[in-house]
CSV table of C-alpha atoms and ligand atoms in Angstrom, one decimal:
chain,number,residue,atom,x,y,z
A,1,UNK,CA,90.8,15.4,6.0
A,2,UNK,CA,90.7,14.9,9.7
A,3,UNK,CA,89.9,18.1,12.0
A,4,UNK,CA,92.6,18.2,14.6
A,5,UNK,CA,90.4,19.4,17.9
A,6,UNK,CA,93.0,21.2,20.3
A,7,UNK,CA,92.2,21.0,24.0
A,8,UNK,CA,91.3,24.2,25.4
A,9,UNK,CA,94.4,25.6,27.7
A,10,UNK,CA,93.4,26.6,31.6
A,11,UNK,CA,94.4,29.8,32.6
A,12,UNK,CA,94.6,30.3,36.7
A,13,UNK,CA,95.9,33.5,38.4
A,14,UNK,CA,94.6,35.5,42.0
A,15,UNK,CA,95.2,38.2,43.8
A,16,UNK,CA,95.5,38.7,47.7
A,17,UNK,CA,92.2,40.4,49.0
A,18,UNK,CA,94.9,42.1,51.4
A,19,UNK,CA,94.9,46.1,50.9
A,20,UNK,CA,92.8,47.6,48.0
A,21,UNK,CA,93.6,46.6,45.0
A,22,UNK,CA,96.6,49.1,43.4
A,23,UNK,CA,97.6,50.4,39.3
A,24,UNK,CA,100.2,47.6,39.9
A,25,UNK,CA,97.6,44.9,40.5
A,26,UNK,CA,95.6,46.8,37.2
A,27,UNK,CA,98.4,46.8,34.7
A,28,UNK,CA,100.7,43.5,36.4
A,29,UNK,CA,97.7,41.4,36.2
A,30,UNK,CA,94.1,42.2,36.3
A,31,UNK,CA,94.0,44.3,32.5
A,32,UNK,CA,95.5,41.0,31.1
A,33,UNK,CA,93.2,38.9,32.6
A,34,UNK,CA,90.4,40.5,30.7
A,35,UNK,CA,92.2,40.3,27.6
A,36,UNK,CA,92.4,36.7,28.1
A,37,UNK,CA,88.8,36.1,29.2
A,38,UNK,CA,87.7,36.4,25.0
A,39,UNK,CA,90.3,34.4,23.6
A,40,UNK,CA,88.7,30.9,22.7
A,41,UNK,CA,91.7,29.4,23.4
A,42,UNK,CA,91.5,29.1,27.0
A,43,UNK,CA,89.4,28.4,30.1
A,44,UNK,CA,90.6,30.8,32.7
A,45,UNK,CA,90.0,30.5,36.1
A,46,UNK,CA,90.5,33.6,38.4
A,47,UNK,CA,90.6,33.1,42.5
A,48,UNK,CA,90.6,35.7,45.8
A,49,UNK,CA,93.0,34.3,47.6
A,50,UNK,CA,92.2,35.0,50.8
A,51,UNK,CA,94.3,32.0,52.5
A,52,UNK,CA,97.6,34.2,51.2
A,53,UNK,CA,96.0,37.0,52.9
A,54,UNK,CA,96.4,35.6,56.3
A,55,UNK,CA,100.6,35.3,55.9
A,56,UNK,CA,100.3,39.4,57.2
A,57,UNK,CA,97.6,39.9,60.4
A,58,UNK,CA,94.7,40.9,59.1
A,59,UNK,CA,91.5,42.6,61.1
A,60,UNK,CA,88.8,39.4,60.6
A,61,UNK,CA,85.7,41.6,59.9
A,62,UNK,CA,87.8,43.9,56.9
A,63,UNK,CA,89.2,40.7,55.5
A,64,UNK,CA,85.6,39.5,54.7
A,65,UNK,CA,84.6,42.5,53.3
A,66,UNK,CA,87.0,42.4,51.3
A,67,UNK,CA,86.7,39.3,49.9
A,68,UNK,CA,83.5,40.4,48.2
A,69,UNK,CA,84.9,43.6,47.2
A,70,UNK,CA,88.1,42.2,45.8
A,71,UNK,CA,85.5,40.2,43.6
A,72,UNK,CA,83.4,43.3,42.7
A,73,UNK,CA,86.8,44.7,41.4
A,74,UNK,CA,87.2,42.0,39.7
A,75,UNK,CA,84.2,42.3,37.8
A,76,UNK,CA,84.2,46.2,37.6
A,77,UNK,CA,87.7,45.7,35.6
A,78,UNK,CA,85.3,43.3,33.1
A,79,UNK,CA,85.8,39.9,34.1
A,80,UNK,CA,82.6,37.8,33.6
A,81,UNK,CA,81.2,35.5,36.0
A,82,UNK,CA,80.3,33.4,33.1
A,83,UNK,CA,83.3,33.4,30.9
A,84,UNK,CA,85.6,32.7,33.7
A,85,UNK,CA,85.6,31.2,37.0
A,86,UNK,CA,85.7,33.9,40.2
A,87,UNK,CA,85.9,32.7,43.6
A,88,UNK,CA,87.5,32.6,46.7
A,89,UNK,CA,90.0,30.6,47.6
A,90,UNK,CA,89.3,29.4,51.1
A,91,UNK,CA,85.7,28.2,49.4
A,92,UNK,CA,87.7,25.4,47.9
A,93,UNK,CA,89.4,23.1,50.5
A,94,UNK,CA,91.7,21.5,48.0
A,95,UNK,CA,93.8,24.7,47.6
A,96,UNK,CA,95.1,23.7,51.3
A,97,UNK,CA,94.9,20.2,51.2
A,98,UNK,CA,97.3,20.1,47.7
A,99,UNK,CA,99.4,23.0,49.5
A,100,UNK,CA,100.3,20.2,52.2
A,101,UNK,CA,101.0,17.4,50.2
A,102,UNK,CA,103.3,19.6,47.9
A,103,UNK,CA,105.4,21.1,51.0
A,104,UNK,CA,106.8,17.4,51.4
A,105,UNK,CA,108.3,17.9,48.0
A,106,UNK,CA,109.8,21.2,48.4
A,107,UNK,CA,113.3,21.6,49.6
A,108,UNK,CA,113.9,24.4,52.7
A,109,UNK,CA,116.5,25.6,50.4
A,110,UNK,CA,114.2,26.4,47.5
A,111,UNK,CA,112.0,28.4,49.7
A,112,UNK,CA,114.9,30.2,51.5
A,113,UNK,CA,115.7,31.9,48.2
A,114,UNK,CA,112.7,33.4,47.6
A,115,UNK,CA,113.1,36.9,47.4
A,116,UNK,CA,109.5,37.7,48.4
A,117,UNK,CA,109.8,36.3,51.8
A,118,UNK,CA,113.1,38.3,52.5
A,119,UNK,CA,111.2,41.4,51.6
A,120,UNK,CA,108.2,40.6,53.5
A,121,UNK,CA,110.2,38.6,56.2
A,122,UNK,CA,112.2,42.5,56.8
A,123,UNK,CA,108.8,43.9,56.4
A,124,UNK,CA,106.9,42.0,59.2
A,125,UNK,CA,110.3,41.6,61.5
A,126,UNK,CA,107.8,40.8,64.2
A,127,UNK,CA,105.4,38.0,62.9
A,128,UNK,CA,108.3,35.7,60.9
A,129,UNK,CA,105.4,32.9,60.3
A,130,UNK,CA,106.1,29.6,58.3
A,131,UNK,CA,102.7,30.5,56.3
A,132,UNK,CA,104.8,33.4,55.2
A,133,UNK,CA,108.2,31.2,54.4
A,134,UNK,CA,105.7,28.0,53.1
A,135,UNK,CA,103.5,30.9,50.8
A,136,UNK,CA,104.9,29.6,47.4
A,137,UNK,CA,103.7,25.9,47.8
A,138,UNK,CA,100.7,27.5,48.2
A,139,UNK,CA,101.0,29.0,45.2
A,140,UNK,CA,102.5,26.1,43.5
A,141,UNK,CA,99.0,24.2,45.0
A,142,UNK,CA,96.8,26.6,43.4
A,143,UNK,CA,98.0,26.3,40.1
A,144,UNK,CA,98.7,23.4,40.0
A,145,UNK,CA,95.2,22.2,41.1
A,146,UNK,CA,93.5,22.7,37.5
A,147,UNK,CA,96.1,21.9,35.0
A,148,UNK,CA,97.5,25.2,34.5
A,149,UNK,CA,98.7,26.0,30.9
A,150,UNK,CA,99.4,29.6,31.9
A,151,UNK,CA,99.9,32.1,34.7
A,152,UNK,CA,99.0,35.7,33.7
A,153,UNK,CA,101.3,37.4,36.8
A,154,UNK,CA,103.5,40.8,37.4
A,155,UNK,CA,106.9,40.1,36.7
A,156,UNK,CA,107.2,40.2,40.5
A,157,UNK,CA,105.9,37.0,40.6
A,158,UNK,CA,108.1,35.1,38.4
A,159,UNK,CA,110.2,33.1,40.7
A,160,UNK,CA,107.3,31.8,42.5
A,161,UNK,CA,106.4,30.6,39.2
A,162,UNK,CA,109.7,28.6,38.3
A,163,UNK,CA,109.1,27.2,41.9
A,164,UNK,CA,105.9,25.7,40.7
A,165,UNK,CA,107.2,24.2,38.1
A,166,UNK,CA,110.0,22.8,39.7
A,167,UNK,CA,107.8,20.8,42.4
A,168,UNK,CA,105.7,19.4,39.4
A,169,UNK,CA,108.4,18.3,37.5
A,170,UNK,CA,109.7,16.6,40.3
A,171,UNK,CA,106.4,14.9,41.2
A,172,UNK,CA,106.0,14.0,37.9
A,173,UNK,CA,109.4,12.0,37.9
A,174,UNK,CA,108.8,10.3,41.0
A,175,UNK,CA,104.9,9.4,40.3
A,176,UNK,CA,104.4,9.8,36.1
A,177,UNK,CA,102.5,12.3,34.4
A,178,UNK,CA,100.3,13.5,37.4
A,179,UNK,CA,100.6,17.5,36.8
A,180,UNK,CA,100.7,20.2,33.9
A,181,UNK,CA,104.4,22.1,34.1
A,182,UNK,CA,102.8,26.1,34.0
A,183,UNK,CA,104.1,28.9,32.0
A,184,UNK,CA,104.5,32.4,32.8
A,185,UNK,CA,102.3,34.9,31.1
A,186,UNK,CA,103.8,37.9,31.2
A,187,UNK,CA,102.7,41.1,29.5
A,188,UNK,CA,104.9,43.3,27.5
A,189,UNK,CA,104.5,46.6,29.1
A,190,UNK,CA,104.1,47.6,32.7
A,191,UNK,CA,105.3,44.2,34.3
A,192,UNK,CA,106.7,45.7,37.5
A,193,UNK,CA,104.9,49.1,38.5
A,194,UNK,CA,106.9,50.7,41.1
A,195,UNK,CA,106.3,52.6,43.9
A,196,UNK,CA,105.7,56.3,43.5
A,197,UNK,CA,108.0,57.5,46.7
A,198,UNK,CA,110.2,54.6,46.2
A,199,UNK,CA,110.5,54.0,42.7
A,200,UNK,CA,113.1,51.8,43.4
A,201,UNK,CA,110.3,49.3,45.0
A,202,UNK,CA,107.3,47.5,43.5
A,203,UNK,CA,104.3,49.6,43.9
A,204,UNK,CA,102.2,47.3,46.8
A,205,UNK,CA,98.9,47.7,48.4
A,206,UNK,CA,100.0,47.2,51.6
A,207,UNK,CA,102.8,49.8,51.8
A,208,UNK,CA,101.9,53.6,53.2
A,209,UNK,CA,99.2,55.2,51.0
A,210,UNK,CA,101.1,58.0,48.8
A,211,UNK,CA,102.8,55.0,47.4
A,212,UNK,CA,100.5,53.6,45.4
A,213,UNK,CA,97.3,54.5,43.0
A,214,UNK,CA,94.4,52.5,44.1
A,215,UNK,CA,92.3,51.2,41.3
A,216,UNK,CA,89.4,53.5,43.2
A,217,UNK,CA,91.0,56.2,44.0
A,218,UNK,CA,89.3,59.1,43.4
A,219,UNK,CA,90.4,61.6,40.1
A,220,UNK,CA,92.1,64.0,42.3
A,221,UNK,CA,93.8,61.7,44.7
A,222,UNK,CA,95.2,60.4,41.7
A,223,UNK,CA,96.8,63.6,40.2
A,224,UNK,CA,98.0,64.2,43.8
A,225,UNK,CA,100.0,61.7,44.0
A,226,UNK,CA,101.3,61.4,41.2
A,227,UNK,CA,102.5,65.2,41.2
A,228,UNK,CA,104.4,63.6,44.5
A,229,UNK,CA,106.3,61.1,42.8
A,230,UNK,CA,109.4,61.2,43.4
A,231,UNK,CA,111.6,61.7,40.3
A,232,UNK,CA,115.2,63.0,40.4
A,233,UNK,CA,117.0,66.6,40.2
A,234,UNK,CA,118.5,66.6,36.4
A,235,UNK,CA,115.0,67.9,34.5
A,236,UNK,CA,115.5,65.6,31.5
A,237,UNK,CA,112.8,63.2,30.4
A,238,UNK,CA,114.5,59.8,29.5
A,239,UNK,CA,113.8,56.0,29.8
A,240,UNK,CA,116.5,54.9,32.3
A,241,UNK,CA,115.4,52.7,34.7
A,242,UNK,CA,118.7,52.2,36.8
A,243,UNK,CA,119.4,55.8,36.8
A,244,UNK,CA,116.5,57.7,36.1
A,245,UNK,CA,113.9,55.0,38.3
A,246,UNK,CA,111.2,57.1,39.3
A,247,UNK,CA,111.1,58.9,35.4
A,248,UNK,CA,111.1,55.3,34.3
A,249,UNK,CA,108.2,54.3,36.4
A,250,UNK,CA,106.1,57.1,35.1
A,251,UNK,CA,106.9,56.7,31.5
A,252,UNK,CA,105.9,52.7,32.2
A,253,UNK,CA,102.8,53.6,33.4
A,254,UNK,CA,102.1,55.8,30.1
A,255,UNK,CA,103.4,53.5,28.1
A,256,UNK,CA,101.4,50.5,29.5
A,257,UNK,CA,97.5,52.3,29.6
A,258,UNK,CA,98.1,54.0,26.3
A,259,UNK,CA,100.1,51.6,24.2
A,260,UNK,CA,102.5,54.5,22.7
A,261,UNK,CA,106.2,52.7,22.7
A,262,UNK,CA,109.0,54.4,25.1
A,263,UNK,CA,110.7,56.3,22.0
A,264,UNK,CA,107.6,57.7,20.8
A,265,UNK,CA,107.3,59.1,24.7
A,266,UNK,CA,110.8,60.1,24.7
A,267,UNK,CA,110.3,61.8,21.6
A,268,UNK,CA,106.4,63.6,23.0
A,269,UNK,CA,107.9,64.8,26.2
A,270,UNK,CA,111.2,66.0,24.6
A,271,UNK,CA,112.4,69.7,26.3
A,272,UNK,CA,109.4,69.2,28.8
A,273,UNK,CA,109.4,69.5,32.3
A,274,UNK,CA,108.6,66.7,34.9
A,275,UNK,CA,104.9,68.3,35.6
A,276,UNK,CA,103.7,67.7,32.5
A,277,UNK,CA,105.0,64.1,32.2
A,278,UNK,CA,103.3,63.9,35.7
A,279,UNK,CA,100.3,65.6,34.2
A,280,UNK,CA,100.1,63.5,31.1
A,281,UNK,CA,100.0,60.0,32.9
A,282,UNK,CA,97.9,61.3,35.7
A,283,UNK,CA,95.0,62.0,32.7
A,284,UNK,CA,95.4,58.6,31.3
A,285,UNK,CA,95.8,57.1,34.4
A,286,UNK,CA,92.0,58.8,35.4
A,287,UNK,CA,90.4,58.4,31.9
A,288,UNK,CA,91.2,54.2,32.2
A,289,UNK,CA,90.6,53.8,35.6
A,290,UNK,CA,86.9,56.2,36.2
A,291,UNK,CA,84.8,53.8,34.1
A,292,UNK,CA,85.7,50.7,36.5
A,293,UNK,CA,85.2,52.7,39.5
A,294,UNK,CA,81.4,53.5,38.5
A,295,UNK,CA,81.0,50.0,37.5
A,296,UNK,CA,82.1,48.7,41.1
A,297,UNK,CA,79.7,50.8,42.5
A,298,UNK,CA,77.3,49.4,40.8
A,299,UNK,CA,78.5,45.7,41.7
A,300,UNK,CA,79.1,46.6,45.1
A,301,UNK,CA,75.4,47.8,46.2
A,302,UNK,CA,74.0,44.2,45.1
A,303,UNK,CA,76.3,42.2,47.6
A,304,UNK,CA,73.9,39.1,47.7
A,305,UNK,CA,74.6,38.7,43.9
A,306,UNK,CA,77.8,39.0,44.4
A,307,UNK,CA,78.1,36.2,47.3
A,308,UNK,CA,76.0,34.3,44.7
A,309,UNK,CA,78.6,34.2,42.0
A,310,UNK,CA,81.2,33.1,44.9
A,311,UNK,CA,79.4,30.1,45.7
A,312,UNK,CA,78.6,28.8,42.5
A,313,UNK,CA,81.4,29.7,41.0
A,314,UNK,CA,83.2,27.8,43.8
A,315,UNK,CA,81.3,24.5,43.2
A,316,UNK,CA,82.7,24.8,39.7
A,317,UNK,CA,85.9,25.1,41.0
A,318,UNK,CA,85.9,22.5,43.7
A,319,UNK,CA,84.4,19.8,41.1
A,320,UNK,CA,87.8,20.4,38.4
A,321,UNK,CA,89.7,20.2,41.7
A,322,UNK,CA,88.9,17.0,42.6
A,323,UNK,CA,89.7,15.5,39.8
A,324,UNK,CA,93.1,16.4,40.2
A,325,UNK,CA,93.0,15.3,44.0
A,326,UNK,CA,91.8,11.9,43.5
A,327,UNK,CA,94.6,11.3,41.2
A,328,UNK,CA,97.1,12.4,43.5
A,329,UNK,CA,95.7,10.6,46.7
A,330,UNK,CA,96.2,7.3,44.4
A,331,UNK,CA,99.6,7.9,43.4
A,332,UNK,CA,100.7,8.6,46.6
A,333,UNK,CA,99.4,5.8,48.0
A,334,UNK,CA,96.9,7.8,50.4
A,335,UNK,CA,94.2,4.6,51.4
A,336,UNK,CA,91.0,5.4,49.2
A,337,UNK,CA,87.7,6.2,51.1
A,338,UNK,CA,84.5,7.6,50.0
A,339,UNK,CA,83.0,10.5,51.3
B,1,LIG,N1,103.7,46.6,41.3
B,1,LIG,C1,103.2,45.6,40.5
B,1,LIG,N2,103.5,45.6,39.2
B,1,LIG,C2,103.1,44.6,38.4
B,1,LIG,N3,102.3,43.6,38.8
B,1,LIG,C3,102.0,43.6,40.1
B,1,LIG,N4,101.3,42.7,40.9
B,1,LIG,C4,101.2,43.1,42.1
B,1,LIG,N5,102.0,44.3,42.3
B,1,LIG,C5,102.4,44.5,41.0
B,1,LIG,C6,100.7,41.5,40.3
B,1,LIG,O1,99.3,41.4,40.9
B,1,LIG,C7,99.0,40.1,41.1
B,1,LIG,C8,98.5,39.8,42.4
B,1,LIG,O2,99.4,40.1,43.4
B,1,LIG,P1,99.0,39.9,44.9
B,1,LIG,O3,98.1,40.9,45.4
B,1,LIG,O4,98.5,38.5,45.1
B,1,LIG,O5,100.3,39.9,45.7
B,1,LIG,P2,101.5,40.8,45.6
B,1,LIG,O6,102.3,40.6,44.3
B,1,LIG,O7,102.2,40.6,46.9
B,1,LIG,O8,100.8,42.2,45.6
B,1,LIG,P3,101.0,43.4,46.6
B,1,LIG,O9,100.2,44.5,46.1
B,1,LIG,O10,102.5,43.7,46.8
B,1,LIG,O11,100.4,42.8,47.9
B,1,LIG,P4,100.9,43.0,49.3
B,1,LIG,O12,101.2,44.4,49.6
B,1,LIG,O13,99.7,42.5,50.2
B,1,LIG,O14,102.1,42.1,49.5
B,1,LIG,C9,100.3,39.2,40.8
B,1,LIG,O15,100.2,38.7,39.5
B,1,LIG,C10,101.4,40.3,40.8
B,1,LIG,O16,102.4,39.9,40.0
């Protein structure tokens, strides 16, 4: 009998080094990545992506502290340097170089939909930039760039997604089969976290600070806000999320750190007051999140280790993405050179 050996699938995600890292960023992305990281199935690639960063103003010297940091998170939160692949994205010229070739197959139509660059256009009325408007091509490049089987992303992130596939399909049907179409990966509980004073609004790192739960905040920063969240005025503890939204949000949270389905919550909390909802999430919240503060301490104070794994890590990412450059400069008829 013949052994049928399957090709291993490529996993690629990042996250903008742009704020500190929230619970949103935790449960939307960063848990599932390490669930990921052990499954033999796939190679999984994971990427700072600093160039995104730049769409919003950013202070030059905090941005490159950051970097690092966003990295150490990375690693506090358990992904290994040696299972995956953790860089930076500007290490890897490609990311750009793809994201420019791709924006002459994407229509100004596609990208006017995009609901994240509304937001963030109403946001940052005064710095409208065509980074910010050209951001999912970006995207599209980054993914794109290893042969993405599967994006592990918040479900906020979901129509940048279809966009990427989109603009490989249509490369592929003008040029044959150049690029792998990517899926979504999107995890059952806690996809969108909302915001904890507008629970009606993704929880982001870069809104006002009683908003969101930092991955490192400290134990009772945590409880404090979350006792602040806003919830409504009729006392009852129910999953509603159009009516109840900031109830909703908290019970998500519970549900998505402690795995206990929404009826079983419902059923907990039943004749209970807000407070000790609030109470109850704020002590799981603080008994997942203390461990991975420690251990990016510990990261943190060995910073030439860290800047270590970066640059290896991006050779390893710069040779896959080459591979997938040369074969685009040939189909599009780009005149061959050596470097
Ligand atoms: N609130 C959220 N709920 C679930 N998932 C979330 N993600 C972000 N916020 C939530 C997921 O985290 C990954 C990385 O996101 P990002 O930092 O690259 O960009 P973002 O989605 O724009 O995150 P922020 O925090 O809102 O950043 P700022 O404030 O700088 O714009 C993605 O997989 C995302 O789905």
């Amino acid at each position: 009998m013949t052994e049928v050996i399957e090709k291993k699938k490529t996993i690629f995600s990042g996250i903008q080094p742009s704020g500190i890292l929230t619970l949103g960023n935790y449960i939307g992305a960063l848990r599932n990545w390490v669930k990921l990281q052990d499954d033999p199935a796939y190679n999984c690639i994971y990427c700072v992506v600093d160039l995104h960063a730049l769409t919003v103003r950013q202070d030059p010297a905090a941005l490159r502290r950051r970097c690092v940091e966003t990295l150490a998170l990375f690693m506090a939160c358990g992904l290994d340097p040696e299972k995956n692949i953790l860089y930076c994205q500007s290490h890897v010229p490609a990311h750009s170089e793809l994201g420019w070739l791709l924006g002459c197959f994407t229509y100004m139509g596609e990208l006017q939909r995009m609901t994240q660059f509304k937001d963030k256009a109403s946001k940052h009325a005064d710095n409208i930039n065509a980074g910010l408007f050209t951001y999912p091509v970006l995207m599209a490049a980054d993914i794109l760039l290893y042969g993405t089987d599967l994006v592990p992303i918040g479900e906020d992130q979901r129509q940048h997604l279809e966009l990427a596939r989109d603009i490989a399909i249509r490369f592929n049907n003008l040029y044959g089969n150049v690029f792998t179409v990517p899926e979504a990966y999107i995890g059952k509980a806690g996809r969108r976290v909302m915001s904890l004073t507008e629970p009606t609004r993704k929880m982001s790192k870069s809104d006002e600070e009683n908003s969101y739960i930092a991955i490192l905040d400290k134990p009772e920063d945590i409880r404090r806000k979350l006792r602040r969240a806003v919830t409504d005025s009729d006392g009852v503890i129910r999953y509603d999320r159009e009516g109840k939204p900031g109830v909703s949000n908290l019970l998500e949270i519970l549900s998505a750190i402690t795995g206990e389905e929404m009826e079983a919550l419902a059923a907990r909390f039943e004749g209970q007051g807000y407070g000790a909802l609030k109470d109850a999430v704020a002590d799981a919240v603080i008994q997942e999140l203390s461990p991975v503060r420690s251990r990016y301490e510990e990261f943190l104070a060995d910073k030439p280790y860290l800047e270590q794994i970066m640059q290896n890590n991006a050779g390893r990412a710069a040779k896959l993405a080459l591979r997938t450059m040369s074969k685009v400069h040939k189909k599009l008829g780009l005149a061959p050179y050596k470097l």
